[in-house]
Short mmCIF file of C-alpha atoms in Angstrom, two decimals:
data_model
loop_
_atom_site.label_atom_id
_atom_site.label_comp_id
_atom_site.label_asym_id
_atom_site.label_seq_id
_atom_site.Cartn_x
_atom_site.Cartn_y
_atom_site.Cartn_z
CA VAL A 851 9.83 59.37 -87.19
CA ALA A 852 7.82 57.78 -84.40
CA PRO A 853 8.61 54.12 -83.64
CA CYS A 854 4.90 53.37 -83.10
CA PRO A 855 1.50 54.47 -84.49
CA VAL A 856 0.68 58.09 -83.62
CA LEU A 857 -2.76 59.61 -83.11
CA ILE A 858 -2.89 63.33 -83.87
CA VAL A 859 -5.61 65.16 -81.96
CA ARG A 860 -6.72 68.75 -81.85
CA LYS A 861 -7.67 68.77 -78.18
CA PRO A 862 -7.98 66.25 -75.33
CA ALA A 863 -10.98 63.95 -75.61
CA GLY A 864 -13.84 65.03 -73.39
CA ASP A 865 -15.21 61.51 -73.15
CA PRO A 866 -13.74 58.04 -73.69
CA TYR A 867 -13.67 56.84 -77.30
CA ARG A 868 -16.65 54.63 -78.09
CA GLN A 869 -15.62 53.29 -81.50
CA VAL A 870 -12.40 53.32 -83.52
CA LEU A 871 -11.88 52.54 -87.21
CA ALA A 872 -8.33 51.59 -88.30
CA ALA A 873 -6.96 50.63 -91.72
CA VAL A 874 -5.02 47.36 -91.85
CA ASP A 875 -3.34 45.25 -94.51
CA PHE A 876 -2.62 41.96 -92.68
CA SER A 877 1.10 42.72 -92.71
CA PRO A 878 3.12 42.14 -89.51
CA VAL A 879 2.64 45.75 -88.43
CA THR A 880 -1.14 45.27 -88.36
CA ALA A 881 -1.01 43.50 -85.00
CA SER A 882 0.90 46.44 -83.54
CA VAL A 883 -1.61 48.94 -84.93
CA ILE A 884 -4.55 47.02 -83.47
CA ALA A 885 -2.81 46.59 -80.12
CA HIS A 886 -2.14 50.33 -79.87
CA ALA A 887 -5.74 51.08 -80.89
CA LEU A 888 -7.05 48.80 -78.14
CA ILE A 889 -4.80 50.46 -75.55
CA LEU A 890 -5.72 53.95 -76.72
CA ALA A 891 -9.43 53.27 -77.06
CA GLY A 892 -9.83 51.56 -73.71
CA GLY A 893 -13.26 49.96 -73.72
CA ALA A 894 -14.21 51.26 -77.16
CA LYS A 895 -15.19 48.94 -79.96
CA VAL A 896 -12.38 48.68 -82.52
CA GLN A 897 -13.15 47.88 -86.15
CA THR A 898 -10.56 47.55 -88.90
CA LEU A 899 -10.89 48.47 -92.55
CA HIS A 900 -8.85 46.59 -95.15
CA VAL A 901 -9.18 48.76 -98.25
CA LEU A 902 -6.44 47.36 -100.48
CA GLY A 903 -4.23 44.33 -100.86
CA SER A 904 -1.03 44.85 -98.91
CA GLU A 905 2.26 45.41 -100.65
CA VAL A 906 3.49 42.07 -99.34
CA GLU A 907 0.37 40.31 -100.58
CA GLN A 908 0.68 41.89 -104.03
CA ARG A 909 4.33 40.89 -104.27
CA LEU A 910 3.45 37.29 -103.47
CA ARG A 911 0.67 37.24 -106.04
CA ARG A 912 2.83 38.78 -108.77
CA ALA A 913 5.61 36.33 -108.08
CA LYS A 914 3.18 33.46 -108.83
CA SER A 915 5.42 31.08 -106.98
CA ASP A 916 4.11 27.54 -106.52
CA GLN A 917 5.81 27.55 -103.14
CA VAL A 918 3.80 30.52 -101.89
CA ASP A 919 0.20 30.00 -100.83
CA VAL A 920 -1.19 33.52 -100.56
CA THR A 921 -4.58 32.35 -99.34
CA GLY A 922 -2.97 30.25 -96.62
CA TRP A 923 -0.70 33.13 -95.67
CA LEU A 924 -3.67 35.46 -95.18
CA ALA A 925 -5.58 32.79 -93.26
CA ARG A 926 -2.63 32.32 -90.92
CA LEU A 927 -2.38 36.07 -90.24
CA ARG A 928 -6.10 36.22 -89.50
CA SER A 929 -5.88 33.24 -87.16
CA GLU A 930 -3.02 34.90 -85.29
CA ALA A 931 -5.33 37.85 -84.64
CA GLU A 932 -7.99 35.63 -83.06
CA GLY A 933 -8.64 36.34 -79.43
CA ILE A 934 -8.80 40.07 -80.14
CA ASP A 935 -12.28 41.52 -80.63
CA VAL A 936 -11.64 42.54 -84.22
CA LYS A 937 -13.84 42.21 -87.30
CA TYR A 938 -12.27 42.25 -90.76
CA HIS A 939 -14.20 43.59 -93.75
CA VAL A 940 -12.71 43.31 -97.23
CA LEU A 941 -14.28 46.19 -99.15
CA ASP A 942 -13.67 48.19 -102.30
CA ALA A 943 -12.63 51.72 -101.33
CA ALA A 944 -14.27 53.02 -104.53
CA ASP A 945 -17.64 51.40 -103.72
CA GLU A 946 -19.58 53.86 -101.58
CA ASP A 947 -22.44 51.45 -100.90
CA ALA A 948 -20.01 48.83 -99.63
CA LEU A 949 -18.25 51.31 -97.37
CA LEU A 950 -21.50 52.68 -95.99
CA SER A 951 -22.56 49.15 -95.06
CA LEU A 952 -20.21 49.63 -92.08
CA GLY A 953 -22.78 52.01 -90.61
CA ALA A 954 -23.30 55.75 -91.02
CA GLY A 955 -22.15 57.96 -88.18
CA ARG A 956 -20.55 55.10 -86.23
CA PHE A 957 -16.91 56.15 -86.02
CA ASP A 958 -14.98 58.89 -84.25
CA ARG A 959 -11.77 58.51 -86.29
CA ALA A 960 -10.55 56.90 -89.50
CA VAL A 961 -6.93 56.20 -90.43
CA CYS A 962 -5.40 55.31 -93.80
CA THR A 963 -1.68 54.53 -93.85
CA MET A 964 0.28 54.89 -97.10
CA ALA A 965 -2.56 53.76 -99.35
CA LEU A 966 -4.21 56.77 -101.05
CA MET A 967 -1.47 56.91 -103.71
CA ASP A 968 -2.39 53.31 -104.64
CA MET A 969 -6.03 54.22 -105.32
CA PRO A 970 -7.12 55.35 -108.81
CA CYS A 971 -9.83 57.63 -107.37
CA LEU A 972 -10.30 59.34 -104.00
CA ASP A 973 -13.74 60.96 -104.17
CA PRO A 974 -15.81 57.84 -103.32
CA LEU A 975 -13.73 57.18 -100.21
CA MET A 976 -13.81 60.81 -99.08
CA ARG A 977 -17.58 61.08 -99.56
CA SER A 978 -18.12 57.83 -97.67
CA LEU A 979 -15.93 58.89 -94.77
CA THR A 980 -17.95 62.05 -94.15
CA LYS A 981 -20.96 59.76 -93.67
CA LEU A 982 -19.21 57.01 -91.69
CA LEU A 983 -17.69 59.48 -89.24
CA LYS A 984 -19.60 61.25 -86.52
CA PRO A 985 -20.07 65.04 -86.71
CA GLN A 986 -16.66 66.71 -86.51
CA GLY A 987 -14.97 63.29 -86.76
CA CYS A 988 -11.56 63.23 -88.38
CA PHE A 989 -9.66 61.29 -91.03
CA VAL A 990 -5.88 60.92 -90.68
CA PHE A 991 -3.89 59.69 -93.67
CA SER A 992 -0.28 59.37 -94.71
CA VAL A 993 0.99 59.36 -98.29
CA ILE A 994 4.23 59.51 -100.21
CA HIS A 995 5.05 63.22 -100.30
CA PRO A 996 3.81 64.35 -103.73
CA CYS A 997 6.24 67.27 -103.89
CA PHE A 998 9.40 65.23 -103.40
CA GLN A 999 8.42 61.85 -104.82
CA ALA A 1000 6.69 63.01 -107.99
CA PRO A 1001 6.99 61.13 -111.33
CA ALA A 1002 9.96 63.21 -112.44
CA VAL A 1003 12.27 63.30 -109.43
CA GLN A 1004 15.96 62.55 -109.21
CA ARG A 1005 17.90 62.18 -105.98
CA PHE A 1006 21.51 63.25 -106.31
CA LEU A 1007 24.77 63.22 -104.40
CA GLU A 1008 27.58 65.35 -105.76
CA MET A 1009 30.91 66.77 -104.67
CA SER A 1010 32.15 70.27 -105.43
CA ASP A 1011 35.48 72.06 -105.01
CA GLU A 1012 34.72 75.10 -102.85
CA PRO A 1013 36.62 78.44 -102.94
CA SER A 1014 37.88 77.58 -99.47
CA GLY A 1015 39.92 74.82 -101.04
CA ARG A 1016 37.79 72.12 -99.44
CA HIS A 1017 35.62 69.57 -101.15
CA GLU A 1018 31.99 69.58 -100.09
CA MET A 1019 29.35 66.89 -100.56
CA ARG A 1020 25.86 68.02 -101.51
CA LYS A 1021 22.73 65.92 -101.81
CA GLY A 1022 19.22 66.82 -102.74
CA VAL A 1023 16.24 66.29 -105.00
CA ARG A 1024 15.72 67.57 -108.51
CA ILE A 1025 12.17 67.76 -109.87
CA TRP A 1026 11.00 68.76 -113.33
CA LYS A 1027 7.34 67.65 -113.40
CA TYR A 1028 4.71 67.88 -110.67
CA LEU A 1029 1.32 69.50 -111.42
CA ARG A 1030 -0.21 66.98 -113.80
CA PRO A 1031 -1.83 63.95 -112.10
CA GLU A 1032 -0.77 60.68 -113.67
CA ALA A 1033 -0.57 56.95 -113.14
CA ARG A 1034 2.72 55.19 -113.60
CA LYS A 1035 4.44 51.97 -112.64
CA THR A 1036 7.12 52.03 -110.00
CA GLU A 1037 8.78 49.92 -107.33
CA GLY A 1038 7.57 50.17 -103.77
CA ILE A 1039 10.53 47.97 -102.82
CA ILE A 1040 13.58 47.97 -105.07
CA GLY A 1041 13.84 44.64 -106.81
CA GLN A 1042 10.22 43.55 -106.26
CA PRO A 1043 8.96 40.92 -108.76
CA GLN A 1044 6.84 43.36 -110.81
CA PRO A 1045 6.37 47.15 -110.77
CA GLN A 1046 3.14 48.40 -109.20
CA TYR A 1047 0.88 51.28 -110.18
CA TYR A 1048 1.32 54.54 -108.33
CA PHE A 1049 -1.15 57.41 -108.78
CA HIS A 1050 0.63 60.73 -108.51
CA ARG A 1051 -1.49 63.70 -107.49
CA PRO A 1052 -0.30 67.21 -106.60
CA LEU A 1053 -1.28 68.53 -103.19
CA GLN A 1054 -4.24 70.47 -104.54
CA THR A 1055 -5.77 67.35 -106.06
CA ILE A 1056 -5.41 65.28 -102.88
CA LEU A 1057 -6.76 67.95 -100.57
CA ASN A 1058 -9.53 69.12 -102.89
CA ALA A 1059 -10.98 65.60 -102.87
CA GLY A 1060 -11.44 66.03 -99.13
CA PHE A 1061 -12.70 69.60 -99.41
CA ARG A 1062 -15.37 68.57 -101.92
CA ALA A 1063 -16.61 65.93 -99.49
CA GLY A 1064 -16.87 68.40 -96.60
CA PHE A 1065 -13.52 68.04 -94.83
CA VAL A 1066 -11.15 70.79 -93.73
CA VAL A 1067 -7.44 70.36 -92.96
CA ASP A 1068 -6.53 71.16 -89.36
CA ALA A 1069 -3.15 69.44 -89.02
CA LEU A 1070 -0.28 68.51 -91.31
CA GLU A 1071 3.11 66.95 -90.64
CA GLU A 1072 6.07 66.37 -92.99
CA PRO A 1073 8.34 63.96 -91.07
CA GLY A 1074 11.91 63.41 -92.15
CA PHE A 1075 13.95 60.31 -91.47
CA ALA A 1076 16.61 60.49 -88.80
CA PRO A 1077 20.14 60.43 -90.30
CA ASP A 1078 21.85 57.05 -90.32
CA THR A 1079 25.07 57.43 -88.36
CA ILE A 1080 26.26 53.88 -89.02
CA GLU A 1081 26.07 53.35 -92.77
CA PRO A 1082 27.93 55.71 -95.12
CA GLU A 1083 25.91 58.44 -96.77
CA GLY A 1084 24.13 57.48 -99.95
CA LEU A 1085 20.82 58.08 -101.72
CA ARG A 1086 18.44 56.50 -99.22
CA TRP A 1087 15.74 58.69 -97.73
CA MET A 1088 17.40 58.48 -94.32
CA ASP A 1089 20.31 60.29 -96.00
CA PHE A 1090 17.99 63.25 -96.77
CA SER A 1091 16.97 64.31 -93.27
CA GLU A 1092 15.92 67.79 -94.45
CA ILE A 1093 13.60 66.51 -97.21
CA PRO A 1094 10.39 64.76 -96.08
CA PRO A 1095 9.55 61.64 -98.10
CA VAL A 1096 6.05 61.32 -96.59
CA MET A 1097 3.22 63.59 -95.53
CA VAL A 1098 0.64 63.06 -92.77
CA VAL A 1099 -2.63 65.01 -92.89
CA ARG A 1100 -5.57 65.27 -90.53
CA MET A 1101 -8.89 66.30 -92.07
CA THR A 1102 -11.92 67.06 -89.90
CA ILE A 1103 -15.54 67.21 -91.00
CA LYS A 1104 -16.45 70.85 -91.42
CA ALA A 1105 -18.81 72.08 -88.74
CA ALA A 1106 -22.27 73.07 -89.95
CA GLY A 1107 -22.82 76.78 -90.34
#
């Protein structure tokens, strides 16, 4: 797992980037994402797209604590970003007209980090992106891996007595339901004030939304977490280094003809 944002490219850029579109959620990592975008893009114009309320923001709102001022919290984060040439647009990712107000054919790249599984529908966003991006522009997104974090998944750790006379620990994932798309409530962070909706989709449903809009897949990564050598083994994802909990996909606009 990379310790910083990663841009996946098919080939070296022939010319400097002119414009960059990045998804943000006003969480602490947003500043790092923008800073890396500015370094990577050089003199390009960087615009950010806030498509959903962040997990932190939603937790604060659900908690309904009188001691937490969500509006003030967001205002403070925005003020901390002042001094950087960044424009924030709060838009509905299911509203194509709102998304297209950003300007057709203006962007070279679009990035969406761990948000598609929080959206009830993907087609409006995919259709809009093929218009917002320049010809052969690309869309990079990461999601919870639908094969290994489906609605009916159980992580297990068990010990068996082997014929060698030794005891062996085994851990893995059991799954008994995957193909049917469904919405369910779950915890993004164990112990959060209220469960949140998660929209499970099998791989074919996620990718077909892009294919219908005119994208093709030209890169896919399934990163695993590095094993934790300090804490004892358990059922955290870092304890399953051979099973990827997330998936990163690059989709490029299909060339005409």
